Short mmCIF file of C-alpha atoms and ligand atoms in Angstrom, two decimals:
data_model
loop_
_atom_site.label_atom_id
_atom_site.label_comp_id
_atom_site.label_asym_id
_atom_site.label_seq_id
_atom_site.Cartn_x
_atom_site.Cartn_y
_atom_site.Cartn_z
CA MET H 144 0.00 0.00 0.00
CA PRO H 145 1.50 3.42 -0.91
CA ALA H 146 2.42 5.75 1.96
CA LYS H 147 -0.30 8.21 2.86
CA LEU H 148 0.28 11.75 1.64
CA VAL H 149 -0.55 14.43 4.21
CA LEU H 150 -0.65 17.93 2.77
CA GLY H 151 -0.59 21.07 4.87
CA ILE H 152 -1.92 24.30 3.36
CA SER H 153 -1.32 27.52 5.26
CA GLY H 154 -3.02 30.79 4.37
CA ASN H 155 -0.25 32.96 5.80
CA ILE H 156 1.00 35.67 3.47
CA ILE H 157 3.98 36.70 5.62
CA ARG H 158 6.98 34.71 6.82
CA PRO H 159 8.07 33.70 9.39
CA SER H 160 4.62 32.40 10.20
CA LYS H 161 3.18 30.76 13.29
CA THR H 162 0.36 29.37 11.16
CA LEU H 163 2.78 27.70 8.79
CA THR H 164 4.62 26.12 11.74
CA PHE H 165 1.32 25.05 13.31
CA VAL H 166 -0.05 23.45 10.14
CA ASP H 167 3.27 21.75 9.45
CA HIS H 168 3.36 20.38 13.00
CA ILE H 169 -0.09 18.82 12.66
CA ALA H 170 0.63 17.43 9.19
CA GLY H 171 3.89 15.93 10.50
CA GLN H 172 2.06 14.27 13.39
CA ILE H 173 -0.41 12.59 11.03
CA ALA H 174 2.44 11.37 8.83
CA PHE H 175 4.28 10.04 11.88
CA ARG H 176 1.26 8.15 13.20
CA SER H 177 0.17 6.80 9.84
CA GLY H 178 3.62 5.95 8.48
CA GLY H 179 3.01 8.48 5.72
CA VAL H 180 4.78 11.52 4.36
CA SER H 181 3.88 15.15 4.85
CA ARG H 182 4.46 18.34 2.96
CA THR H 183 3.29 21.85 3.76
CA PHE H 184 3.00 24.93 1.58
CA ASP H 185 1.78 28.48 2.05
CA ILE H 186 0.54 31.35 -0.08
CA GLN H 187 4.10 32.45 -0.86
CA ASP H 188 4.79 29.03 -2.36
CA LEU H 189 1.98 29.70 -4.85
CA GLY H 190 4.07 32.51 -6.33
CA THR H 191 3.25 35.91 -7.69
CA SER H 192 0.82 34.62 -10.31
CA LEU H 193 -1.84 33.89 -7.67
CA GLY H 194 -3.06 37.46 -7.28
CA GLN H 195 -3.52 37.90 -11.04
CA ALA H 196 -4.94 34.44 -11.79
CA ARG H 197 -8.65 34.25 -12.52
CA GLN H 198 -8.55 30.55 -13.29
CA LEU H 199 -6.26 27.63 -12.50
CA ASN H 200 -4.47 27.57 -15.84
CA GLU H 201 -3.27 31.14 -15.22
CA LEU H 202 -1.22 29.99 -12.22
CA GLU H 203 2.49 29.47 -12.72
CA PRO H 204 3.50 25.80 -13.19
CA SER H 205 4.90 25.35 -9.67
CA ALA H 206 1.57 26.52 -8.23
CA ARG H 207 -0.35 24.17 -10.53
CA ASP H 208 1.84 21.34 -9.21
CA LEU H 209 0.62 22.17 -5.71
CA VAL H 210 -2.98 21.97 -6.91
CA GLU H 211 -2.17 18.49 -8.27
CA LEU H 212 -0.79 17.58 -4.83
CA ILE H 213 -4.09 18.59 -3.24
CA ALA H 214 -5.90 16.16 -5.49
CA ALA H 215 -3.40 13.40 -4.65
CA ALA H 216 -3.39 14.01 -0.87
CA ASP H 217 -5.03 11.52 1.47
CA VAL H 218 -5.49 14.16 4.17
CA LEU H 219 -5.33 17.96 4.18
CA VAL H 220 -4.43 20.16 7.13
CA VAL H 221 -5.63 23.68 6.36
CA GLY H 222 -4.94 26.71 8.48
CA SER H 223 -5.00 30.45 8.23
CA PRO H 224 -4.02 33.39 10.36
CA THR H 225 -7.10 35.35 11.42
CA TYR H 226 -7.35 38.56 9.41
CA LYS H 227 -10.27 40.84 10.27
CA GLY H 228 -12.16 37.97 11.86
CA SER H 229 -11.69 35.52 8.99
CA TYR H 230 -9.11 33.67 6.83
CA THR H 231 -6.77 35.70 4.65
CA GLY H 232 -8.08 37.05 1.36
CA LEU H 233 -5.44 35.33 -0.76
CA PHE H 234 -6.19 31.98 0.87
CA LYS H 235 -9.83 32.39 -0.17
CA HIS H 236 -8.78 33.53 -3.64
CA PHE H 237 -6.72 30.36 -4.03
CA LEU H 238 -9.68 28.21 -2.99
CA ASP H 239 -11.92 30.16 -5.38
CA LEU H 240 -9.79 28.82 -8.24
CA LEU H 241 -10.40 25.16 -7.30
CA ASP H 242 -13.10 23.05 -8.88
CA PRO H 243 -16.07 22.80 -6.48
CA ALA H 244 -15.67 19.00 -6.48
CA ALA H 245 -11.89 19.10 -5.88
CA LEU H 246 -12.13 18.33 -2.15
CA ARG H 247 -15.25 16.17 -2.11
CA GLY H 248 -14.92 13.54 0.64
CA LYS H 249 -11.33 14.57 1.45
CA PRO H 250 -10.46 14.37 5.18
CA VAL H 251 -9.52 17.87 6.35
CA ILE H 252 -8.24 19.19 9.67
CA LEU H 253 -9.14 22.83 10.26
CA ALA H 254 -6.74 25.12 12.13
CA ALA H 255 -6.19 28.83 12.65
CA THR H 256 -4.07 31.27 14.59
CA GLY H 257 -5.00 34.70 15.88
CA GLY H 258 -3.73 37.56 17.96
CA GLY H 259 -6.08 36.68 20.84
CA GLU H 260 -8.86 34.37 21.95
CA ARG H 261 -11.71 36.58 20.73
CA HIS H 262 -11.84 35.13 17.24
CA SER H 263 -11.27 31.48 18.12
CA LEU H 264 -14.56 30.51 16.47
CA ILE H 265 -13.06 31.34 13.08
CA VAL H 266 -12.49 27.59 12.75
CA GLU H 267 -16.21 26.85 13.22
CA HIS H 268 -17.84 29.92 11.71
CA GLN H 269 -15.50 30.64 8.79
CA LEU H 270 -13.37 27.64 7.90
CA ARG H 271 -15.91 24.85 8.50
CA PRO H 272 -18.65 26.31 6.25
CA LEU H 273 -16.07 27.02 3.55
CA PHE H 274 -14.95 23.42 3.49
CA GLY H 275 -18.56 22.36 3.82
CA PHE H 276 -19.14 24.07 0.49
CA PHE H 277 -16.46 21.79 -0.97
CA GLU H 278 -18.15 18.74 0.62
CA ALA H 279 -14.87 17.93 2.37
CA LEU H 280 -14.85 15.55 5.33
CA THR H 281 -13.86 18.01 8.05
CA MET H 282 -12.64 16.46 11.29
CA PRO H 283 -14.77 17.21 14.38
CA THR H 284 -11.86 18.73 16.31
CA ALA H 285 -10.66 22.06 14.95
CA ILE H 286 -7.73 23.86 16.53
CA TYR H 287 -7.04 27.52 17.25
CA ALA H 288 -3.86 28.94 18.73
CA THR H 289 -2.65 32.40 19.69
CA ALA H 290 0.76 33.99 20.04
CA LYS H 291 1.06 32.90 23.67
CA ASP H 292 0.92 29.25 22.53
CA PHE H 293 4.20 29.68 20.64
CA ALA H 294 7.75 30.37 21.78
CA GLU H 295 10.23 31.45 19.12
CA GLY H 296 7.83 30.26 16.45
CA VAL H 297 7.43 26.77 17.91
CA LEU H 298 4.14 25.47 19.35
CA VAL H 299 4.75 24.99 23.07
CA SER H 300 1.26 24.94 24.59
CA GLU H 301 0.50 21.48 25.95
CA THR H 302 -3.23 22.23 25.79
CA ILE H 303 -3.09 23.06 22.09
CA GLN H 304 -0.77 20.13 21.41
CA ALA H 305 -3.29 17.79 23.07
CA ARG H 306 -6.13 19.22 21.01
CA ALA H 307 -4.05 18.84 17.87
CA GLN H 308 -3.40 15.20 18.78
CA GLN H 309 -7.14 14.63 19.05
CA ALA H 310 -7.60 15.98 15.52
CA VAL H 311 -4.65 13.88 14.32
CA ILE H 312 -6.27 10.73 15.71
CA GLU H 313 -9.54 11.58 14.00
CA ALA H 314 -7.72 12.08 10.70
CA CYS H 315 -5.80 8.81 11.08
CA ARG H 316 -9.07 6.97 11.67
CA ALA H 317 -10.62 8.65 8.62
CA ILE H 318 -7.85 7.25 6.40
CA GLY H 319 -7.87 3.84 8.08
CA ALA H 320 -4.42 4.35 9.59
CA THR H 321 -5.13 3.25 13.14
CA GLU H 322 -2.12 1.00 13.73
CA ASN H 323 -0.05 3.46 15.76
CA VAL H 324 -3.01 5.33 17.14
CA SER H 325 -4.10 5.33 20.74
CA LEU H 326 -6.66 7.67 22.24
CA ALA H 327 -5.25 10.69 24.04
CA ALA H 328 -5.95 10.63 27.78
C1 FMN D 664 -4.16 42.42 8.59
C2 FMN D 664 -4.26 41.66 9.89
C3 FMN D 664 -5.49 41.46 10.45
C4 FMN D 664 -5.61 40.74 11.66
N1 FMN D 664 -6.86 40.54 12.20
C5 FMN D 664 -6.97 39.79 13.32
C6 FMN D 664 -8.25 39.54 13.87
O1 FMN D 664 -9.28 39.95 13.35
N2 FMN D 664 -8.33 38.76 15.00
C7 FMN D 664 -7.20 38.23 15.61
O2 FMN D 664 -7.34 37.53 16.61
N3 FMN D 664 -5.97 38.50 15.10
C8 FMN D 664 -5.82 39.24 13.98
N4 FMN D 664 -4.58 39.47 13.45
C9 FMN D 664 -3.41 38.86 14.11
C10 FMN D 664 -3.01 37.56 13.41
O3 FMN D 664 -4.12 36.72 13.16
C11 FMN D 664 -2.03 36.76 14.25
O4 FMN D 664 -0.92 37.55 14.59
C12 FMN D 664 -1.63 35.49 13.53
O5 FMN D 664 -1.27 34.50 14.46
C13 FMN D 664 -0.48 35.72 12.56
O6 FMN D 664 -0.16 34.50 11.97
P1 FMN D 664 1.22 34.29 11.20
O7 FMN D 664 2.33 34.29 12.24
O8 FMN D 664 1.05 32.96 10.55
O9 FMN D 664 1.36 35.41 10.20
C14 FMN D 664 -4.44 40.21 12.28
C15 FMN D 664 -3.18 40.45 11.70
C16 FMN D 664 -3.09 41.15 10.52
C17 FMN D 664 -1.73 41.37 9.90
#
């Protein structure tokens, strides 16, 4: 059986990025538990053509390769920094280019970061309906972190790590990769 492909997609438009680190951490955990491989990209990886593109074939080739990876992925981990109470505009613009059926049935973990706790429901009120539109299989546990959960760009909060593990377990179950999975206490 081929190794599972776990793809992280981060909506950050600035680097360094806590969101990119966060998404990559979760994607890496799924790969570790499922014996798969993970890869994470962000808006910068999509290149300068993204802002101008009105359809997929107007993206530069490297960005189109990333769209192919989305189709091939067994699991997606999507995350965005909170901008004005929602995901970033360029993240939404990228998703607007995808075929509406592109994510149908795809297991997806939802994650976000923000400057404070106030907008923590971005994962439920913004990201979940968006991926509902795509008929993706969103995992029940969504994860939100703030600056205080990171130290020097690394996720250090044990509470958030535990919540991320819960989502990781759900994703592993969704792809039938339960061998190395035990329920978090
Ligand atoms: C333009 C802009 C708008 C923002 N709006 C919000 C907001 O509405 N709510 C919030 O909690 N944080 C907001 N923030 C803070 C970011 O969400 C937060 O710093 C985030 O973790 C940054 O992620 P990054 O390190 O991946 O760039 C905003 C930041 C920027 C630059």
